[in-house]
Coordinates of C-alpha atoms and ligand atoms in Angstrom, one line a residue:
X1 CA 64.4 156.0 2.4
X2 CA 64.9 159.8 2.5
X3 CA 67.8 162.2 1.4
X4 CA 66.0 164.4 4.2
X5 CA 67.8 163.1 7.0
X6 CA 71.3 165.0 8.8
X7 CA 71.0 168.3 9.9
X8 CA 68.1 170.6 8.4
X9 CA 68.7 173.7 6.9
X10 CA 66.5 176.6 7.4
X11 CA 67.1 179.2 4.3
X12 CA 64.3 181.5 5.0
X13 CA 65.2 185.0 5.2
X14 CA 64.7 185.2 8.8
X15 CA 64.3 184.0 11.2
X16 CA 67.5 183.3 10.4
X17 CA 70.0 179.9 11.4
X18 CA 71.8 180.6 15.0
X19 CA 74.6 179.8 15.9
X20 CA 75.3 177.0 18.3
X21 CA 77.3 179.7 20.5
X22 CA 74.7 181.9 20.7
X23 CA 72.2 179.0 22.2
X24 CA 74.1 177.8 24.4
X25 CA 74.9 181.1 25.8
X26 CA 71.0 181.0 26.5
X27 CA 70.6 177.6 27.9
X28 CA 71.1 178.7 31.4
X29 CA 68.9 179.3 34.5
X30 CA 67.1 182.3 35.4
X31 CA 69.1 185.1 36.0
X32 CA 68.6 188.1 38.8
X33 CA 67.1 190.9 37.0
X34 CA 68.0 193.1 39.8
X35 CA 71.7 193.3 40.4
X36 CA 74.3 191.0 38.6
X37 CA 76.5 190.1 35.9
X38 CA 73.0 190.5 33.5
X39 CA 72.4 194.0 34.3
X40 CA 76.2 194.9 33.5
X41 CA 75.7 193.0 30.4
X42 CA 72.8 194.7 29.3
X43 CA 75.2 198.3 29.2
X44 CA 77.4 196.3 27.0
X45 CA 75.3 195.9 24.3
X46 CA 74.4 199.2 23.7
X47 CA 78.0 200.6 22.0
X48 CA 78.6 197.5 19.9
X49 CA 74.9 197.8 18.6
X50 CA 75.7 201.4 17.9
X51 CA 78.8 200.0 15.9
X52 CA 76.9 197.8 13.7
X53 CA 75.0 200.3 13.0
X54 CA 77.7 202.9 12.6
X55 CA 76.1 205.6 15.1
X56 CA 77.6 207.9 17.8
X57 CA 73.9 208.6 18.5
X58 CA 71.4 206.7 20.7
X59 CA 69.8 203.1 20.9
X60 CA 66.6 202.1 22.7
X61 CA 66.0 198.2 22.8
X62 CA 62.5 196.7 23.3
X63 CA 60.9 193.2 24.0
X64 CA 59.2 193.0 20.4
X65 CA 59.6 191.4 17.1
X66 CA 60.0 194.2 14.0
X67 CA 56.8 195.2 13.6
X68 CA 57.0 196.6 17.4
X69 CA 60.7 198.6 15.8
X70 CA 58.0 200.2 13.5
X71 CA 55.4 201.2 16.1
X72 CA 58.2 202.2 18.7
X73 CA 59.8 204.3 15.9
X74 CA 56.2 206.0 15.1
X75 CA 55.3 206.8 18.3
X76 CA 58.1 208.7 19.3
X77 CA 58.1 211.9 16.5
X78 CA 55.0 211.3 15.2
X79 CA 51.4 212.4 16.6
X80 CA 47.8 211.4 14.7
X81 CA 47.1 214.0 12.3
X82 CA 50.7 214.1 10.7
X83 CA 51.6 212.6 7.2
X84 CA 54.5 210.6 6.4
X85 CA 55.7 210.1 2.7
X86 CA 56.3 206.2 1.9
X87 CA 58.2 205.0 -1.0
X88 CA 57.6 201.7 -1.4
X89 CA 59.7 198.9 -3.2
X90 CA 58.0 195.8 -2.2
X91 CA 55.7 194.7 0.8
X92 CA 57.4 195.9 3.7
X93 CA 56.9 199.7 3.0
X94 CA 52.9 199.1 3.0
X95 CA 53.2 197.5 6.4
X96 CA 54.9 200.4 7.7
X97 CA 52.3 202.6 6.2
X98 CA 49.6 200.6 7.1
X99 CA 50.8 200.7 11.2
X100 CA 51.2 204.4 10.6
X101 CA 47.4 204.5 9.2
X102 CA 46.0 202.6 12.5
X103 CA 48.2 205.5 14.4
X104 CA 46.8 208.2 12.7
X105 CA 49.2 209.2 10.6
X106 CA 48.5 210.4 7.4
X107 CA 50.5 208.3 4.7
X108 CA 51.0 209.6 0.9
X109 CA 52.7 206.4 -0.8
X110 CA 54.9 206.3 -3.9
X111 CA 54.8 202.6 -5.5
X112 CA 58.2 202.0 -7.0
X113 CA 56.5 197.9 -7.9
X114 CA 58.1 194.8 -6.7
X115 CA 60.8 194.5 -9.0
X116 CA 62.6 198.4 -8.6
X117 CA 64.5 200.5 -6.1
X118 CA 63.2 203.8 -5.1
X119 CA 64.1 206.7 -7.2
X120 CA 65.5 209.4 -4.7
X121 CA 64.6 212.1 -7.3
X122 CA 60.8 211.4 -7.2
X123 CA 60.9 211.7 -2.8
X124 CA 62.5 214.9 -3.8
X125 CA 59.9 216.4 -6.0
X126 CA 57.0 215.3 -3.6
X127 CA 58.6 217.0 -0.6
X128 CA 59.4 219.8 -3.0
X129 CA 55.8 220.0 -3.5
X130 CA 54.9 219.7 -0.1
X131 CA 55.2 223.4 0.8
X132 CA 53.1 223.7 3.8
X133 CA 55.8 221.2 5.0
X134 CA 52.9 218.7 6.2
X135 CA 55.3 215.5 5.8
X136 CA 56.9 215.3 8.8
X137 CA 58.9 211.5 7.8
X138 CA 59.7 209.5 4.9
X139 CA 59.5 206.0 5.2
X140 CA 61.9 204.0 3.6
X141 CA 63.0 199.9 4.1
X142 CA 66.5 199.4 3.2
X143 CA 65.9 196.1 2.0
X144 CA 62.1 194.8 1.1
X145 CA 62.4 191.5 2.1
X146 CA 59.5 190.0 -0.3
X147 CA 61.1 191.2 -3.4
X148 CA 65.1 191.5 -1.9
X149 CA 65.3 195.3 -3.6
X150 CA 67.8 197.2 -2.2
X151 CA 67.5 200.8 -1.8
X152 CA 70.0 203.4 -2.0
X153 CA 69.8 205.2 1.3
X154 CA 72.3 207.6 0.8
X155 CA 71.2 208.5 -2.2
X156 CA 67.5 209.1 -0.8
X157 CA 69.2 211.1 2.2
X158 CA 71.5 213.5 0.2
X159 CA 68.3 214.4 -2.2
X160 CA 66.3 214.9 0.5
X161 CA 69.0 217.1 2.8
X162 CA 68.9 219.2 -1.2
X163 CA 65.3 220.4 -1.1
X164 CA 65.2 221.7 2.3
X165 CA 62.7 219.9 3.8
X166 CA 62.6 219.1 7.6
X167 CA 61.0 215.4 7.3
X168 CA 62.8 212.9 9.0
X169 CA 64.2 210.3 7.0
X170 CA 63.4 206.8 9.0
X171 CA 64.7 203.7 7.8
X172 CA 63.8 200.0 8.2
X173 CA 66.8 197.6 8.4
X174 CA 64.9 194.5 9.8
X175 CA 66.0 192.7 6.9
X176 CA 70.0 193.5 6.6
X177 CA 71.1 195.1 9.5
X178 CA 74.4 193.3 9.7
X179 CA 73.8 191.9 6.1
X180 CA 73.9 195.3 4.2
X181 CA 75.8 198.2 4.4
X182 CA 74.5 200.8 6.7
X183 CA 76.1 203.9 7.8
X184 CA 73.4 205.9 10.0
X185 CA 75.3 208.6 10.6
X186 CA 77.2 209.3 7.7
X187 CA 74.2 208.4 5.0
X188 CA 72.1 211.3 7.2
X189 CA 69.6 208.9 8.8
X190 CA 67.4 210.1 11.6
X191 CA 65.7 207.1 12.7
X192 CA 66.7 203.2 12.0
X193 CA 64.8 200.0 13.1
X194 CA 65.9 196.7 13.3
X195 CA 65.0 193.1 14.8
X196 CA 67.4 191.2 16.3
X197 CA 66.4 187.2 14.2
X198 CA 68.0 188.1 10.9
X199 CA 71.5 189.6 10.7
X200 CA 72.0 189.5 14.3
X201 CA 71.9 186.2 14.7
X202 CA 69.5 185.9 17.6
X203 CA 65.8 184.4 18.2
X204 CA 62.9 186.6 17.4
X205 CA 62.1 188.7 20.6
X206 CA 64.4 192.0 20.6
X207 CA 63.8 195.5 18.7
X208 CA 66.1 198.3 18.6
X209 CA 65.1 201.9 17.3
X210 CA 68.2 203.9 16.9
X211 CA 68.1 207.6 16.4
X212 CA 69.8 211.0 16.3
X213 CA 69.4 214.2 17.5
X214 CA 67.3 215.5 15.3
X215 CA 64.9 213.0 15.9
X216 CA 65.5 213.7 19.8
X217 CA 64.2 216.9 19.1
X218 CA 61.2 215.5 17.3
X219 CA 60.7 213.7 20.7
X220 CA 61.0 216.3 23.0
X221 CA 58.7 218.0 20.8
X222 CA 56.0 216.0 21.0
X223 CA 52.8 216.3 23.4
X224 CA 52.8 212.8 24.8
X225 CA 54.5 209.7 23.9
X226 CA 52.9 206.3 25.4
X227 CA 55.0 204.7 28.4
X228 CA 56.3 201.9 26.3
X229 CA 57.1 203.0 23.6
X230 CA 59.1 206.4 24.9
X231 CA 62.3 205.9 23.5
X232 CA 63.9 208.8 26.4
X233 CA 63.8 206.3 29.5
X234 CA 65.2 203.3 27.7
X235 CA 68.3 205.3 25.8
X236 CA 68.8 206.6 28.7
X237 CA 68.4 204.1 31.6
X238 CA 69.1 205.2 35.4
X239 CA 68.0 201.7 36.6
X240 CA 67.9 198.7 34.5
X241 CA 64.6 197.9 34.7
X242 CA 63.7 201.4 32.4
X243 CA 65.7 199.6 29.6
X244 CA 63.0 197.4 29.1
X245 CA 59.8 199.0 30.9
X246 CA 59.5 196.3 32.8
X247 CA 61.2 192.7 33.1
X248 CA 64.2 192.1 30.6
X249 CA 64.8 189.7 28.2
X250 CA 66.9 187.7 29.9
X251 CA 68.3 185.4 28.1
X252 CA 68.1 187.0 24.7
X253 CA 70.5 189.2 26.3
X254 CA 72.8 186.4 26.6
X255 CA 72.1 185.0 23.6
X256 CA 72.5 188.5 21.8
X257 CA 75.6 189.5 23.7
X258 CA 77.8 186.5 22.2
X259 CA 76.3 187.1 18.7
X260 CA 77.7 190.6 19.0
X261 CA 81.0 189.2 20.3
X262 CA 80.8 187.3 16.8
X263 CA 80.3 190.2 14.4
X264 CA 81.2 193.0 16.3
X265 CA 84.7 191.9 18.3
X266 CA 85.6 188.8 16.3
X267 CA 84.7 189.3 12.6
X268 CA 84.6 192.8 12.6
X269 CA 81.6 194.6 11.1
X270 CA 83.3 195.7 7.4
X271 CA 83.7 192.3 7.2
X272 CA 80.6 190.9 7.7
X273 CA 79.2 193.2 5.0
X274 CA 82.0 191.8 2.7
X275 CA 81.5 187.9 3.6
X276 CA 77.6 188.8 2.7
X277 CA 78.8 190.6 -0.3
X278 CA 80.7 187.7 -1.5
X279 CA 77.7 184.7 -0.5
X280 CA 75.2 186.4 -2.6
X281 CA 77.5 187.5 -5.2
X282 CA 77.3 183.3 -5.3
X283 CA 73.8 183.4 -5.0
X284 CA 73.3 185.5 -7.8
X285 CA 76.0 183.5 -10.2
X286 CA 74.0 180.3 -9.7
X287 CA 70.7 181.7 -10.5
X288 CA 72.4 184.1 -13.5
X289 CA 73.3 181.1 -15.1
X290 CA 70.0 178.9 -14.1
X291 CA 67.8 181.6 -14.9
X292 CA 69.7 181.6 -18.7
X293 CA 66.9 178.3 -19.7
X294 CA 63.6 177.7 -18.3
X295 CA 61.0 179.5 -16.1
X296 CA 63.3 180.8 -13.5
X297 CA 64.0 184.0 -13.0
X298 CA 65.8 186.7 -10.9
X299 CA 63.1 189.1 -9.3
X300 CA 65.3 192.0 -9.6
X301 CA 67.5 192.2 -12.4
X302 CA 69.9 195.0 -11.8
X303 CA 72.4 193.5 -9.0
X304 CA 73.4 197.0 -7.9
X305 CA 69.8 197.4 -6.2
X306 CA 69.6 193.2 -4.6
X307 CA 70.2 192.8 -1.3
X308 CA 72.9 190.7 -0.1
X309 CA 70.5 188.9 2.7
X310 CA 67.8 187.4 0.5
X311 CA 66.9 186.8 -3.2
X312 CA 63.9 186.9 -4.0
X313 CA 63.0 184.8 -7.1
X314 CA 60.4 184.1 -9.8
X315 CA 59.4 180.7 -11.3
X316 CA 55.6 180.8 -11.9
X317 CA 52.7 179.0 -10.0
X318 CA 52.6 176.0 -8.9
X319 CA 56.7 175.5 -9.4
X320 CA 57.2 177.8 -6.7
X321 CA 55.7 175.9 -4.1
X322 CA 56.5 172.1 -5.4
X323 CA 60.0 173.0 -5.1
X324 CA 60.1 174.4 -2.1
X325 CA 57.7 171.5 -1.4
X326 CA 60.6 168.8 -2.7
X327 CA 63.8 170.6 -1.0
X328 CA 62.5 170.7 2.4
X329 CA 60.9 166.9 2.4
X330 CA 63.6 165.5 0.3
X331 CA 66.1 167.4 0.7
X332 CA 66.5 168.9 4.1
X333 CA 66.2 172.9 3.2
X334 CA 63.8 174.6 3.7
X335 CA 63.7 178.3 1.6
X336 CA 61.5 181.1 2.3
X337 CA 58.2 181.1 0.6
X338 CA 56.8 184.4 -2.1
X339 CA 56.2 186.8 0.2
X340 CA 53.4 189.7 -1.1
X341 CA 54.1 188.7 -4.9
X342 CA 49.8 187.7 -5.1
X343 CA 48.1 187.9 -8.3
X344 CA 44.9 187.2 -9.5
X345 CA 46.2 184.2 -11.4
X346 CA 48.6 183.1 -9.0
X347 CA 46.6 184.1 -5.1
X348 CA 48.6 182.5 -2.9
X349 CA 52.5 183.7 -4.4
X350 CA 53.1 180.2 -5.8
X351 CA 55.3 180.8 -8.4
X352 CA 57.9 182.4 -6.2
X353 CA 60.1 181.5 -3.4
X354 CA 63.2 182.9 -1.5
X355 CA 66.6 182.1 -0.4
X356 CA 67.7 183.6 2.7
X357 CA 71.2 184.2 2.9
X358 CA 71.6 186.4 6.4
X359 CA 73.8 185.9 9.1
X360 CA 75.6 182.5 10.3
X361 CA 76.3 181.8 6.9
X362 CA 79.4 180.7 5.0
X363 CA 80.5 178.6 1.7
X364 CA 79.7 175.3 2.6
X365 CA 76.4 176.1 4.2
X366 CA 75.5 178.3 1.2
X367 CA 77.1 176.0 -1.3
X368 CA 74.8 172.8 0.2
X369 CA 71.6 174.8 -0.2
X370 CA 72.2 175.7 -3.6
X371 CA 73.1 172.0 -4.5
X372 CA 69.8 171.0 -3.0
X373 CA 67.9 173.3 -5.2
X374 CA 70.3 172.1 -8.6
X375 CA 68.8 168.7 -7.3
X376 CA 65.3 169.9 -6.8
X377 CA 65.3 171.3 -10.3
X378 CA 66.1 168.1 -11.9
X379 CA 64.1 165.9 -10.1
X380 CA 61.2 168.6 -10.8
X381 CA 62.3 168.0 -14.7
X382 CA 62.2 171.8 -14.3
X383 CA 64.2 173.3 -17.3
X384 CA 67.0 175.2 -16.1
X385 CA 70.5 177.2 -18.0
X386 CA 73.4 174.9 -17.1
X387 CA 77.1 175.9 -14.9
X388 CA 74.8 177.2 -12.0
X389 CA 76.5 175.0 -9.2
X390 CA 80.1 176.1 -11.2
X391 CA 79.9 180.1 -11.1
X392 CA 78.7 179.8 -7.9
X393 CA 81.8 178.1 -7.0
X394 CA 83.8 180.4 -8.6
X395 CA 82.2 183.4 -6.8
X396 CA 82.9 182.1 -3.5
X397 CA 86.3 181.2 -4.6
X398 CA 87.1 184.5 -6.1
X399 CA 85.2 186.3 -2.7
X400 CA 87.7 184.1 -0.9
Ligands
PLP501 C1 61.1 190.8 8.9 C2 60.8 192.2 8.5 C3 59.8 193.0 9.2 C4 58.9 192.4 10.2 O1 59.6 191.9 11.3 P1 58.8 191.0 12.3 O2 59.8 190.5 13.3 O3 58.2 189.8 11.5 O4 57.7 191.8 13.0 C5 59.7 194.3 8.8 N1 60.5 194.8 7.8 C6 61.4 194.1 7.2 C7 62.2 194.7 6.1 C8 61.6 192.7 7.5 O5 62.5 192.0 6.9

């Protein structure tokens, strides 16, 4: 016998649970790549992914999973021999810096920890301090998705517009573009990357690398920029087939168009911000109150810096694991697993574990996940603060 059985929930933070629209949008047969109802679909994607990211500026859309975002986004202002300033909140941020490394590009990190946001005042001073203006970008993920610490990237832009400096400020949105708040043009930012598994709803496979014109300039600038990655061609299609350098997704561009139908034409971007606002606001209750007895606890503790896709959360090794262990065989959920948290007493990150809370998500699905882990935390006898399952109730029905 096994409480497993019915419909398994995956509550990692991405990729993230799709909704049965947007697969059977894709469950079709091959399309024509050359003339059609694909390629005009393909020019409809570009202003509604320009209005999730609140830009008037340009999109270029790849075949690639985020970490093809970050090399895109490199490749097109940035040339080997050039530094790059990363402040990094969590594990993200060195993954960024380490692709920059392999590029060529000089990186001077600040750590910020795992548990912190970025303090704008500090990017200040460096780039302040950089007066031969060698630092061409800063690097900064919106959301680390290993430790769910959300930076202000306002905040980081305004300071940085204040000293002066010309660096670019880039920003990685893998994690909550469509989860988060993000205003590209209004908060200043030059470049912004993002996948299209997490927020948007979509299987792994598409990157978008959305930028201005200052970072056009950068581009133009620049003495060569590889065939693939050149952003110019693929903003800027004359024939469908430069959109993608090649053969187009095809059917993530169904599948992606009728996500964007969803959040875009039906929902209504402001919205979705608020309905994520609202789950993790639930999220956080249930853990607040959890967290109040026992080894549990909150990885970040200040809620105006957590992201409202993920939670990232601490329970010391092995817990971690056997409960992520027990909701997914007896249970039927399966969370995300600690993510870049390695110690030397605890190697492998097993006394943490994440709940993703991104995209095709509402009460009852979000409610159902956190019963399982009430459940998994009794049948663990792990010691836990009482009323968890109760505020989060109460948040959703105040968020209502
Ligand atoms: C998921 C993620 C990435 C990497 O994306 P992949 O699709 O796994 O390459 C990078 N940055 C952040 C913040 C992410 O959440």
């Amino acid at each position: 016998m096994s409480l497993a059985n019915g419909r398994h929930t995956l509550a990692i933070p991405g990729p993230s649970v799709m909704p049965d629209r947007v697969l059977q949008a894709m469950h079709r047969p091959a399309p024509n790549i050359y003339t059609g109802a694909l390629v005009e679909l393909a020019a409809t994607l570009v202003p509604d992914l320009k209005t999730v990211a609140q830009t008037r500026h340009d999109v270029a859309m790849y075949i690639g999973n985020g970490h093809a975002a970050w090399e895109a986004a490199l490749a097109n202002v940035l040339a080997p021999g050039d530094e790059v300033l990363v402040p990094a909140t969590g594990n993200f941020s060195h993954g960024w810096a380490g692709m920059a490394e392999r590029m060529g590009i000089g990186t001077r990190l600040i750590d910020f920890g795992k548990r912190q946001a970025l303090d704008p005042a500090r990017v200040a001073e460096a780039l302040d301090a950089d007066k031969e203006r060698r630092i061409k970008a800063v690097l900064c993920v919106q959301t680390d998705t290993a430790t769910s610490v959300k930076s202000d990237v306002a905040a980081l832009s305004a300071a940085m517009k204040a000293t002066g400096h010309p660096a670019l400020l880039m920003v990685d949105c893998i994690a909550c573009l469509g989860c988060d708040e993000m205003r590209m043009d209004d908060w200043g930012v030059d470049v912004m990357v993002a996948g299209c598994q997490k927020g948007l709803m979509t299987p792994p496979g598409m990157a978008f690398v959305f930028f201005n014109p200052r970072a056009a300039e950068r581009r133009a600038a620049m003495a060569q920029v590889s065939s693939y990655w050149d952003w110019v061609p693929r903003a800027n299609p004359e024939q469908f087939y430069q959109y993608w350098c090649g053969t187009a997704p095809t059917h993530h561009l169904y599948g992606l168009r009728e996500a964007l139908d969803m959040i875009v034409h039906e929902e209504g971007i402001e919205a979705v911000w608020a309905r994520h606002q609202a789950l993790a606001g639930a999220v956080w209750a249930a853990f607040e109150a959890w967290e109040k007895d026992g080894p549990l606890e909150l990885n970040v503790r200040d809620r105006a810096i957590r992201s409202t896709a993920v939670t990232s959360l601490r329970i010391g090794a092995p817990t971690g694991t056997e409960l992520r262990t027990w909701l997914t065989e007896a249970a039927g959920v399966t969370l995300g697993i600690g993510l870049g948290m390695a110690t030397e007493e605890d190697p492998k990150s097993d006394g943490f574990f994440r709940v993703g809370h991104m995209g095709h998500l509402n009460t009852h699905m979000l409610m159902g996940t956190l019963g399982a882990i009430q459940a998994g935390l009794d049948a663990l006898g792990i010691a836990h603060g009482a009323g968890g399952l109760e505020a989060a109730a109460k948040a959703c029905a105040a968020g209502s």
